[in-house]
């Protein structure tokens, strides 16, 4: 459903669903693209492998700023808006 969802700009996205790879990454890609500049992304269950890998990626991506780390979750602020497409070279 997320690839076809058009909620308009949103202030908050929480990734907390299927925890197997690549589902947290897919949820992030399709949902977080709707975050406004300064919007908050929460990734839950980061003690598990796939959500943890998403957390690691976001911690190194300059488009995100980590704002809080909980016992099993982390929150990031989006620095920018729009598509999350990016080709790394």
CSV table of C-alpha atoms in Angstrom, one decimal:
chain,number,residue,atom,x,y,z
A,1,UNK,CA,0.0,0.0,0.0
A,2,UNK,CA,2.8,2.5,0.8
A,3,UNK,CA,4.0,2.9,-2.8
A,4,UNK,CA,0.6,4.2,-3.8
A,5,UNK,CA,-0.3,6.2,-0.7
A,6,UNK,CA,-0.4,9.9,-1.1
A,7,UNK,CA,-1.0,11.4,2.4
A,8,UNK,CA,0.5,14.8,1.4
A,9,UNK,CA,3.2,16.3,3.7
A,10,UNK,CA,3.5,14.7,7.1
A,11,UNK,CA,5.3,15.7,10.3
A,12,UNK,CA,5.9,12.3,11.8
A,13,UNK,CA,6.6,8.8,10.4
A,14,UNK,CA,7.0,5.7,12.6
A,15,UNK,CA,8.6,2.6,11.1
A,16,UNK,CA,7.3,-0.3,13.2
A,17,UNK,CA,5.9,-3.3,11.3
A,18,UNK,CA,7.4,-6.4,9.7
A,19,UNK,CA,11.0,-6.5,11.1
A,20,UNK,CA,12.6,-8.8,8.5
A,21,UNK,CA,14.9,-7.4,5.8
A,22,UNK,CA,14.0,-5.4,3.7
A,23,UNK,CA,10.7,-4.3,5.2
A,24,UNK,CA,11.9,-1.5,7.5
A,25,UNK,CA,13.9,-0.1,4.6
A,26,UNK,CA,10.9,-0.2,2.3
A,27,UNK,CA,8.7,1.4,4.9
A,28,UNK,CA,11.2,4.1,5.4
A,29,UNK,CA,11.7,4.7,1.7
A,30,UNK,CA,8.0,5.0,0.8
A,31,UNK,CA,6.7,6.7,4.0
A,32,UNK,CA,9.6,9.1,4.9
A,33,UNK,CA,9.5,10.6,1.4
A,34,UNK,CA,6.4,12.4,2.6
A,35,UNK,CA,8.1,14.0,5.7
A,36,UNK,CA,8.4,17.7,5.7
A,37,UNK,CA,11.8,19.4,6.3
A,38,UNK,CA,12.2,19.1,10.0
A,39,UNK,CA,9.8,16.2,10.3
A,40,UNK,CA,10.5,13.3,12.6
A,41,UNK,CA,11.2,9.7,11.7
A,42,UNK,CA,11.0,7.0,14.5
A,43,UNK,CA,12.5,3.6,13.8
A,44,UNK,CA,11.3,1.1,16.4
A,45,UNK,CA,12.8,-2.2,17.5
A,46,UNK,CA,16.4,-1.3,16.6
A,47,UNK,CA,17.6,-4.2,18.7
A,48,UNK,CA,16.7,-6.4,15.7
A,49,UNK,CA,18.9,-6.7,12.6
A,50,UNK,CA,16.9,-5.1,9.8
A,51,UNK,CA,15.7,-2.0,11.8
A,52,UNK,CA,19.3,-1.7,13.2
A,53,UNK,CA,20.7,-1.6,9.7
A,54,UNK,CA,18.2,1.2,8.8
A,55,UNK,CA,19.4,3.1,11.9
A,56,UNK,CA,23.0,2.7,10.9
A,57,UNK,CA,22.3,4.0,7.4
A,58,UNK,CA,20.4,7.0,8.7
A,59,UNK,CA,23.2,7.9,11.1
A,60,UNK,CA,25.6,8.3,8.2
A,61,UNK,CA,23.2,10.0,5.7
A,62,UNK,CA,23.6,13.8,5.9
A,63,UNK,CA,19.9,14.2,5.1
A,64,UNK,CA,19.0,13.0,8.7
A,65,UNK,CA,19.9,14.2,12.2
A,66,UNK,CA,19.6,11.8,15.1
A,67,UNK,CA,17.6,13.6,17.8
A,68,UNK,CA,16.9,10.8,20.4
A,69,UNK,CA,17.9,7.2,21.2
A,70,UNK,CA,15.6,5.1,23.3
A,71,UNK,CA,16.2,1.6,24.7
A,72,UNK,CA,14.9,0.0,21.5
A,73,UNK,CA,14.1,2.9,19.2
A,74,UNK,CA,15.7,6.0,17.6
A,75,UNK,CA,14.3,9.3,16.2
A,76,UNK,CA,15.7,11.3,13.4
A,77,UNK,CA,14.9,14.8,12.1
A,78,UNK,CA,14.7,15.1,8.3
A,79,UNK,CA,16.9,17.8,6.8
A,80,UNK,CA,15.2,18.5,3.6
A,81,UNK,CA,12.1,17.1,1.9
A,82,UNK,CA,11.0,15.3,-1.2
A,83,UNK,CA,12.3,12.1,-2.8
A,84,UNK,CA,14.8,9.9,-1.0
A,85,UNK,CA,16.3,8.6,-4.3
A,86,UNK,CA,20.0,8.9,-4.3
A,87,UNK,CA,22.7,7.2,-6.3
A,88,UNK,CA,25.9,6.7,-4.3
A,89,UNK,CA,29.1,6.7,-6.2
